[in-house]
C-alpha atoms as a printed R data frame, in Angstrom:
   type eleno elety resid chain resno       x       y       z
1  ATOM     1    CA   UNK     A     1  -1.243   7.585   5.669
2  ATOM     2    CA   UNK     A     2   1.238   8.893   3.522
3  ATOM     3    CA   UNK     A     3   3.134   8.073   0.466
4  ATOM     4    CA   UNK     A     4   6.030   9.171  -1.557
5  ATOM     5    CA   UNK     A     5   6.485   8.891  -5.175
6  ATOM     6    CA   UNK     A     6   8.708  10.043  -7.845
7  ATOM     7    CA   UNK     A     7   7.675  12.579 -10.472
8  ATOM     8    CA   UNK     A     8   9.171  12.595 -13.936
9  ATOM     9    CA   UNK     A     9  11.519  15.005 -12.796
10 ATOM    10    CA   UNK     A    10  12.731  13.367  -9.959
11 ATOM    11    CA   UNK     A    11  10.825  15.249  -7.643
12 ATOM    12    CA   UNK     A    12   9.329  13.614  -4.394
13 ATOM    13    CA   UNK     A    13   5.556  14.213  -3.842
14 ATOM    14    CA   UNK     A    14   3.746  14.113  -0.489
15 ATOM    15    CA   UNK     A    15   0.167  13.947  -0.461
16 ATOM    16    CA   UNK     A    16  -2.116  12.703   2.719
17 ATOM    17    CA   UNK     A    17  -4.445  10.084   2.427
18 ATOM    18    CA   UNK     A    18  -7.563  10.121   4.161
19 ATOM    19    CA   UNK     A    19  -7.816   7.965   7.713
20 ATOM    20    CA   UNK     A    20 -10.131   4.934   7.128
21 ATOM    21    CA   UNK     A    21 -13.045   4.735   9.404
22 ATOM    22    CA   UNK     A    22 -12.602   2.411  12.563
23 ATOM    23    CA   UNK     A    23 -15.273   0.183  11.149
24 ATOM    24    CA   UNK     A    24 -13.135  -0.651   7.947
25 ATOM    25    CA   UNK     A    25 -11.322  -3.136   9.239
26 ATOM    26    CA   UNK     A    26 -11.870  -5.202   5.996
27 ATOM    27    CA   UNK     A    27 -10.409  -2.560   4.190
28 ATOM    28    CA   UNK     A    28  -7.372  -4.225   2.222
29 ATOM    29    CA   UNK     A    29  -3.859  -2.786   0.860
30 ATOM    30    CA   UNK     A    30  -5.170  -3.296  -2.342
31 ATOM    31    CA   UNK     A    31  -8.147  -1.065  -1.645
32 ATOM    32    CA   UNK     A    32  -5.640   1.828  -0.756
33 ATOM    33    CA   UNK     A    33  -3.105   1.445  -3.470
34 ATOM    34    CA   UNK     A    34  -5.540   1.401  -5.631
35 ATOM    35    CA   UNK     A    35  -6.918   4.743  -4.522
36 ATOM    36    CA   UNK     A    36  -2.869   5.893  -3.797
37 ATOM    37    CA   UNK     A    37  -1.364   4.570  -7.284
38 ATOM    38    CA   UNK     A    38  -4.213   4.690  -9.778
39 ATOM    39    CA   UNK     A    39  -2.008   4.380 -12.502
40 ATOM    40    CA   UNK     A    40  -0.377   1.065 -11.343
41 ATOM    41    CA   UNK     A    41  -3.027  -0.860  -9.572
42 ATOM    42    CA   UNK     A    42  -6.972  -1.028 -11.134
43 ATOM    43    CA   UNK     A    43 -10.261  -2.374 -10.125
44 ATOM    44    CA   UNK     A    44 -11.837  -5.479 -12.297
45 ATOM    45    CA   UNK     A    45 -14.585  -6.778 -10.902
46 ATOM    46    CA   UNK     A    46 -14.478  -5.639  -7.481
47 ATOM    47    CA   UNK     A    47 -11.159  -6.946  -7.021
48 ATOM    48    CA   UNK     A    48  -7.846  -4.994  -7.210
49 ATOM    49    CA   UNK     A    49  -5.017  -6.179  -9.730
50 ATOM    50    CA   UNK     A    50  -1.817  -5.024 -10.662
51 ATOM    51    CA   UNK     A    51  -1.125  -2.646 -13.920
52 ATOM    52    CA   UNK     A    52   2.460  -3.798 -14.250
53 ATOM    53    CA   UNK     A    53   4.428  -6.908 -12.649
54 ATOM    54    CA   UNK     A    54   5.768  -6.459  -8.924
55 ATOM    55    CA   UNK     A    55   6.193  -7.504  -5.754
56 ATOM    56    CA   UNK     A    56   4.893  -5.594  -2.873
57 ATOM    57    CA   UNK     A    57   7.247  -6.066   0.213
58 ATOM    58    CA   UNK     A    58   7.264  -5.588   4.152
59 ATOM    59    CA   UNK     A    59   9.656  -6.192   6.201
60 ATOM    60    CA   UNK     A    60  11.361  -8.395   3.601
61 ATOM    61    CA   UNK     A    61   7.641 -10.511   3.316
62 ATOM    62    CA   UNK     A    62   5.670 -10.729  -0.134
63 ATOM    63    CA   UNK     A    63   2.269  -8.895   0.850
64 ATOM    64    CA   UNK     A    64  -0.469  -9.962  -1.328
65 ATOM    65    CA   UNK     A    65  -3.085  -6.865  -2.387
66 ATOM    66    CA   UNK     A    66  -5.930  -8.606  -0.042
67 ATOM    67    CA   UNK     A    67  -4.300  -8.509   3.133
68 ATOM    68    CA   UNK     A    68  -6.355  -6.273   5.339
69 ATOM    69    CA   UNK     A    69  -4.313  -2.933   6.269
70 ATOM    70    CA   UNK     A    70  -5.515  -3.535  10.050
71 ATOM    71    CA   UNK     A    71  -3.859  -6.774  10.127
72 ATOM    72    CA   UNK     A    72  -0.976  -5.552   8.483
73 ATOM    73    CA   UNK     A    73  -0.618  -2.597  10.385
74 ATOM    74    CA   UNK     A    74  -0.724  -5.069  13.659
75 ATOM    75    CA   UNK     A    75   1.784  -7.442  12.481
76 ATOM    76    CA   UNK     A    76   4.105  -5.691  10.201
77 ATOM    77    CA   UNK     A    77   4.565  -2.228  11.397
78 ATOM    78    CA   UNK     A    78   8.268  -1.373  12.148
79 ATOM    79    CA   UNK     A    79   9.372   0.115  15.631
80 ATOM    80    CA   UNK     A    80   8.032   3.591  14.722
81 ATOM    81    CA   UNK     A    81   4.754   2.036  13.870
82 ATOM    82    CA   UNK     A    82   4.960   3.040  10.108
83 ATOM    83    CA   UNK     A    83   4.619   0.284   7.554
84 ATOM    84    CA   UNK     A    84   7.529   0.628   4.874
85 ATOM    85    CA   UNK     A    85   6.214  -0.751   1.478
86 ATOM    86    CA   UNK     A    86   8.502  -1.554  -1.390
87 ATOM    87    CA   UNK     A    87   7.509  -2.427  -4.775
88 ATOM    88    CA   UNK     A    88   9.863  -4.679  -6.453
89 ATOM    89    CA   UNK     A    89   9.679  -5.250 -10.416
90 ATOM    90    CA   UNK     A    90   9.944  -8.625 -11.646
91 ATOM    91    CA   UNK     A    91  12.661  -9.561 -14.408
């Protein structure tokens, strides 16, 4: 998995994310995001929570943090087999 994020200078960084083991079908979107973006997601009492108010959108649908990654890939991947996630700030 790869994520793209803008740093303070407007540059786009690309960082690889290690693949999940095949046995980890229960890994959730929140598990991934907490590891990839620790400044936006934290783990409290074993549950991933957002540090700020925003919605996670995939294919135009709000996605919960406890959604399994395997299920999300099977049901929401784009034609190129990538998952495209957007973070929409709530006002």
